[in-house]
Amino acid sequence: MADLTFKYGTMKSGKTLDLIRVARSYREQGKIVMILTSDKDTRSGIDKVVSRVGVTAEAISISDDLNILGLIGRKHNPDIILIDEAQFLSTEQVRMLSEYVASKTGRNIPVICYGLKNDFKNELFEGAAALLAYADNLVEIESTCQKCNRKATMTLRFNNGLPIRFGDQVHIGDSEYVPVCKEHYASII
Ligand SMILES: [Zn+2]
């Protein structure tokens, strides 16, 4: 049986870079890699994933109501499935992936999901909550607080330089997201 893995970290922790590193490693061995990302994150254009250091890879953008197993079935036998921005997956999609890695078709195909765990209000994203419940492996990608050198576990959202703690969970664009430790999360808001 293959594994469903959730690699989670704050903003700017290098999740996408790790995804691209894994993809390259598989491709160097002549293996087929399927990369998916969310159509909610359009910062770097659709149909690709872009790390903050500028490394990119082609990806298929999916919506949270897509039948993810139908999509995988239409592609040609990937050796691994990598999913970026997995916090935007629906609970149903995560449940499907969990069944997939245990199924006859998916038993040799690992699925690695990369995403945020908690939002700027420190509440779990739907996809993250489902992955915490369903994933076979949980891996934290660590990063440091932007205000000190302790581990960052939370994310602050700034609009026009001011921290905010209300508003929609998904708001991509003019906000700046800053990874912080719990102390700085509490002290700034
Ligand atoms: Zn700090």
mmCIF file of C-alpha atoms and ligand atoms in Angstrom:
data_model
loop_
_atom_site.group_PDB
_atom_site.id
_atom_site.type_symbol
_atom_site.label_atom_id
_atom_site.label_comp_id
_atom_site.label_asym_id
_atom_site.label_seq_id
_atom_site.Cartn_x
_atom_site.Cartn_y
_atom_site.Cartn_z
ATOM 1 C CA MET A 1 0.000 0.000 0.000
ATOM 2 C CA ALA A 2 1.275 3.465 -0.870
ATOM 3 C CA ASP A 3 1.101 6.344 1.563
ATOM 4 C CA LEU A 4 -0.762 9.619 1.661
ATOM 5 C CA THR A 5 1.635 12.175 3.136
ATOM 6 C CA PHE A 6 0.903 15.712 4.321
ATOM 7 C CA LYS A 7 3.917 18.003 4.393
ATOM 8 C CA TYR A 8 2.797 21.187 6.090
ATOM 9 C CA GLY A 9 4.486 24.448 6.890
ATOM 10 C CA THR A 10 3.859 28.164 7.186
ATOM 11 C CA MET A 11 4.106 30.612 4.314
ATOM 12 C CA LYS A 12 7.655 30.894 2.965
ATOM 13 C CA SER A 13 8.780 27.581 4.478
ATOM 14 C CA GLY A 14 9.902 26.163 1.141
ATOM 15 C CA LYS A 15 7.007 23.754 0.523
ATOM 16 C CA THR A 16 6.898 24.298 -3.232
ATOM 17 C CA LEU A 17 10.674 24.043 -3.513
ATOM 18 C CA ASP A 18 10.522 20.671 -1.752
ATOM 19 C CA LEU A 19 7.770 19.547 -4.138
ATOM 20 C CA ILE A 20 9.846 20.504 -7.172
ATOM 21 C CA ARG A 21 12.914 18.768 -5.714
ATOM 22 C CA VAL A 22 10.934 15.530 -5.298
ATOM 23 C CA ALA A 23 9.508 15.876 -8.835
ATOM 24 C CA ARG A 24 12.973 16.331 -10.332
ATOM 25 C CA SER A 25 14.357 13.383 -8.438
ATOM 26 C CA TYR A 26 11.598 11.096 -9.789
ATOM 27 C CA ARG A 27 11.944 12.457 -13.332
ATOM 28 C CA GLU A 28 15.699 11.889 -13.326
ATOM 29 C CA GLN A 29 14.849 8.234 -12.820
ATOM 30 C CA GLY A 30 12.558 8.334 -15.856
ATOM 31 C CA LYS A 31 9.418 8.217 -13.741
ATOM 32 C CA ILE A 32 6.144 9.982 -14.462
ATOM 33 C CA VAL A 33 5.224 12.738 -12.012
ATOM 34 C CA MET A 34 1.769 14.271 -11.779
ATOM 35 C CA ILE A 35 1.665 17.715 -10.161
ATOM 36 C CA LEU A 36 -1.613 19.306 -9.108
ATOM 37 C CA THR A 37 -2.244 22.708 -7.568
ATOM 38 C CA SER A 38 -5.301 24.704 -6.559
ATOM 39 C CA ASP A 39 -7.073 27.038 -8.950
ATOM 40 C CA LYS A 40 -7.634 29.352 -5.939
ATOM 41 C CA ASP A 41 -4.009 30.443 -5.929
ATOM 42 C CA THR A 42 -3.449 32.418 -9.097
ATOM 43 C CA ARG A 43 -0.475 34.459 -7.848
ATOM 44 C CA SER A 44 2.003 32.783 -10.143
ATOM 45 C CA GLY A 45 -0.365 32.061 -13.018
ATOM 46 C CA ILE A 46 -2.403 28.926 -13.502
ATOM 47 C CA ASP A 47 -1.095 25.517 -14.433
ATOM 48 C CA LYS A 48 2.261 25.817 -12.764
ATOM 49 C CA VAL A 49 3.798 25.867 -9.333
ATOM 50 C CA VAL A 50 6.430 28.475 -8.545
ATOM 51 C CA SER A 51 8.710 28.482 -5.533
ATOM 52 C CA ARG A 52 9.782 31.752 -3.985
ATOM 53 C CA VAL A 53 13.298 31.302 -5.281
ATOM 54 C CA GLY A 54 11.889 31.206 -8.799
ATOM 55 C CA VAL A 55 12.001 27.490 -9.610
ATOM 56 C CA THR A 56 8.906 26.405 -11.496
ATOM 57 C CA ALA A 57 7.183 23.231 -12.648
ATOM 58 C CA GLU A 58 4.117 22.599 -14.764
ATOM 59 C CA ALA A 59 1.014 21.628 -12.836
ATOM 60 C CA ILE A 60 -2.664 20.986 -13.374
ATOM 61 C CA SER A 61 -4.890 23.517 -11.570
ATOM 62 C CA ILE A 62 -7.898 21.906 -9.945
ATOM 63 C CA SER A 63 -11.035 23.207 -8.247
ATOM 64 C CA ASP A 64 -12.183 21.906 -4.879
ATOM 65 C CA ASP A 65 -15.216 20.192 -6.439
ATOM 66 C CA LEU A 66 -13.264 18.267 -9.073
ATOM 67 C CA ASN A 67 -13.447 14.480 -9.037
ATOM 68 C CA ILE A 68 -9.755 14.046 -8.355
ATOM 69 C CA LEU A 69 -9.756 10.310 -8.997
ATOM 70 C CA GLY A 70 -11.371 10.863 -12.381
ATOM 71 C CA LEU A 71 -8.541 13.220 -13.289
ATOM 72 C CA ILE A 72 -5.855 10.802 -12.109
ATOM 73 C CA GLY A 73 -7.535 8.014 -14.073
ATOM 74 C CA ARG A 74 -7.423 10.038 -17.293
ATOM 75 C CA LYS A 75 -3.670 10.606 -16.980
ATOM 76 C CA HIS A 76 -1.255 7.847 -17.748
ATOM 77 C CA ASN A 77 -0.198 5.901 -14.730
ATOM 78 C CA PRO A 78 1.831 8.407 -12.727
ATOM 79 C CA ASP A 79 4.541 7.012 -10.467
ATOM 80 C CA ILE A 80 3.871 9.721 -7.892
ATOM 81 C CA ILE A 81 1.281 12.445 -7.351
ATOM 82 C CA LEU A 82 2.370 15.756 -5.822
ATOM 83 C CA ILE A 83 -0.230 18.318 -4.761
ATOM 84 C CA ASP A 84 0.655 21.921 -3.932
ATOM 85 C CA GLU A 85 -1.660 24.299 -2.010
ATOM 86 C CA ALA A 86 -3.344 21.224 -0.546
ATOM 87 C CA GLN A 87 -5.027 23.306 2.174
ATOM 88 C CA PHE A 88 -7.584 24.146 -0.531
ATOM 89 C CA LEU A 89 -8.583 20.509 -1.141
ATOM 90 C CA SER A 90 -12.071 19.573 0.008
ATOM 91 C CA THR A 91 -12.577 16.938 2.689
ATOM 92 C CA GLU A 92 -14.101 14.707 0.014
ATOM 93 C CA GLN A 93 -11.022 15.012 -2.213
ATOM 94 C CA VAL A 94 -8.720 14.082 0.690
ATOM 95 C CA ARG A 95 -10.928 11.120 1.525
ATOM 96 C CA MET A 96 -10.703 10.005 -2.133
ATOM 97 C CA LEU A 97 -6.896 10.275 -2.087
ATOM 98 C CA SER A 98 -6.753 8.228 1.089
ATOM 99 C CA GLU A 99 -8.841 5.506 -0.554
ATOM 100 C CA TYR A 100 -6.754 5.754 -3.730
ATOM 101 C CA VAL A 101 -3.409 4.955 -2.079
ATOM 102 C CA ALA A 102 -5.037 1.905 -0.497
ATOM 103 C CA SER A 103 -6.708 0.752 -3.724
ATOM 104 C CA LYS A 104 -5.527 -1.759 -6.308
ATOM 105 C CA THR A 105 -4.790 1.032 -8.815
ATOM 106 C CA GLY A 106 -3.025 3.353 -6.428
ATOM 107 C CA ARG A 107 -1.256 0.885 -4.191
ATOM 108 C CA ASN A 108 2.203 1.723 -5.596
ATOM 109 C CA ILE A 109 1.604 5.417 -6.192
ATOM 110 C CA PRO A 110 2.474 7.673 -3.261
ATOM 111 C CA VAL A 111 0.578 10.941 -2.904
ATOM 112 C CA ILE A 112 2.369 13.849 -1.220
ATOM 113 C CA CYS A 113 0.292 16.909 -0.346
ATOM 114 C CA TYR A 114 1.968 20.221 0.502
ATOM 115 C CA GLY A 115 0.097 22.984 2.243
ATOM 116 C CA LEU A 116 -0.579 25.354 5.063
ATOM 117 C CA LYS A 117 -2.085 23.989 8.268
ATOM 118 C CA ASN A 118 -3.635 27.010 9.937
ATOM 119 C CA ASP A 119 -4.827 30.290 8.439
ATOM 120 C CA PHE A 120 -4.116 33.834 9.679
ATOM 121 C CA LYS A 121 -6.972 33.490 12.197
ATOM 122 C CA ASN A 122 -5.174 30.351 13.412
ATOM 123 C CA GLU A 123 -7.977 28.109 12.251
ATOM 124 C CA LEU A 124 -7.376 24.948 10.218
ATOM 125 C CA PHE A 125 -7.976 25.055 6.488
ATOM 126 C CA GLU A 126 -10.509 22.438 5.352
ATOM 127 C CA GLY A 127 -7.932 20.499 3.337
ATOM 128 C CA ALA A 128 -5.442 20.616 6.194
ATOM 129 C CA ALA A 129 -7.988 19.372 8.746
ATOM 130 C CA ALA A 130 -8.878 16.467 6.459
ATOM 131 C CA LEU A 131 -5.228 15.655 5.771
ATOM 132 C CA LEU A 132 -4.392 15.682 9.492
ATOM 133 C CA ALA A 133 -7.142 13.108 9.902
ATOM 134 C CA TYR A 134 -6.494 10.954 6.821
ATOM 135 C CA ALA A 135 -2.755 11.185 6.022
ATOM 136 C CA ASP A 136 -0.534 8.194 6.766
ATOM 137 C CA ASN A 137 2.449 10.490 7.364
ATOM 138 C CA LEU A 138 2.627 14.012 8.727
ATOM 139 C CA VAL A 139 5.819 15.949 8.045
ATOM 140 C CA GLU A 140 6.457 19.457 9.261
ATOM 141 C CA ILE A 141 8.547 21.702 7.025
ATOM 142 C CA GLU A 142 10.069 24.058 9.540
ATOM 143 C CA SER A 143 10.747 27.750 9.117
ATOM 144 C CA THR A 144 11.676 30.564 11.459
ATOM 145 C CA CYS A 145 9.632 33.463 12.773
ATOM 146 C CA GLN A 146 10.173 36.612 10.749
ATOM 147 C CA LYS A 147 10.460 38.624 14.002
ATOM 148 C CA CYS A 148 12.848 36.346 15.945
ATOM 149 C CA ASN A 149 14.668 33.061 15.481
ATOM 150 C CA ARG A 150 12.148 30.712 17.049
ATOM 151 C CA LYS A 151 10.157 28.267 14.965
ATOM 152 C CA ALA A 152 7.264 29.795 13.044
ATOM 153 C CA THR A 153 3.990 27.970 13.591
ATOM 154 C CA MET A 154 1.451 30.674 12.751
ATOM 155 C CA THR A 155 0.812 33.239 10.048
ATOM 156 C CA LEU A 156 0.028 36.923 10.433
ATOM 157 C CA ARG A 157 -1.795 38.788 7.701
ATOM 158 C CA PHE A 158 -0.974 42.414 7.014
ATOM 159 C CA ASN A 159 -2.966 44.835 4.895
ATOM 160 C CA ASN A 160 -1.215 48.100 4.111
ATOM 161 C CA GLY A 161 1.306 47.370 6.853
ATOM 162 C CA LEU A 162 -1.319 46.719 9.549
ATOM 163 C CA PRO A 163 -1.963 43.262 11.049
ATOM 164 C CA ILE A 164 -5.530 42.021 10.706
ATOM 165 C CA ARG A 165 -7.294 39.004 12.143
ATOM 166 C CA PHE A 166 -10.666 39.012 10.422
ATOM 167 C CA GLY A 167 -11.904 38.592 6.888
ATOM 168 C CA ASP A 168 -12.123 35.769 4.393
ATOM 169 C CA GLN A 169 -9.806 32.804 4.795
ATOM 170 C CA VAL A 170 -8.789 32.996 1.159
ATOM 171 C CA HIS A 171 -7.612 36.416 0.124
ATOM 172 C CA ILE A 172 -4.788 36.250 -2.320
ATOM 173 C CA GLY A 173 -3.207 39.374 -3.678
ATOM 174 C CA ASP A 174 -2.715 42.611 -1.809
ATOM 175 C CA SER A 175 -2.212 41.076 1.635
ATOM 176 C CA GLU A 176 1.167 40.146 2.981
ATOM 177 C CA TYR A 177 1.480 36.947 4.983
ATOM 178 C CA VAL A 178 4.229 36.698 7.578
ATOM 179 C CA PRO A 179 5.279 33.483 9.337
ATOM 180 C CA VAL A 180 5.686 34.026 13.092
ATOM 181 C CA CYS A 181 6.141 32.150 16.362
ATOM 182 C CA LYS A 182 3.218 31.985 18.803
ATOM 183 C CA GLU A 183 4.665 34.763 20.930
ATOM 184 C CA HIS A 184 4.862 37.215 18.071
ATOM 185 C CA TYR A 185 1.462 36.112 16.801
ATOM 186 C CA ALA A 186 -0.008 37.038 20.189
ATOM 187 C CA SER A 187 2.002 40.207 20.694
ATOM 188 C CA ILE A 188 1.330 41.815 17.358
ATOM 189 C CA ILE A 189 -2.398 41.244 17.190
HETATM 190 ZN ZN ZN B 1 8.962 35.262 17.033
#
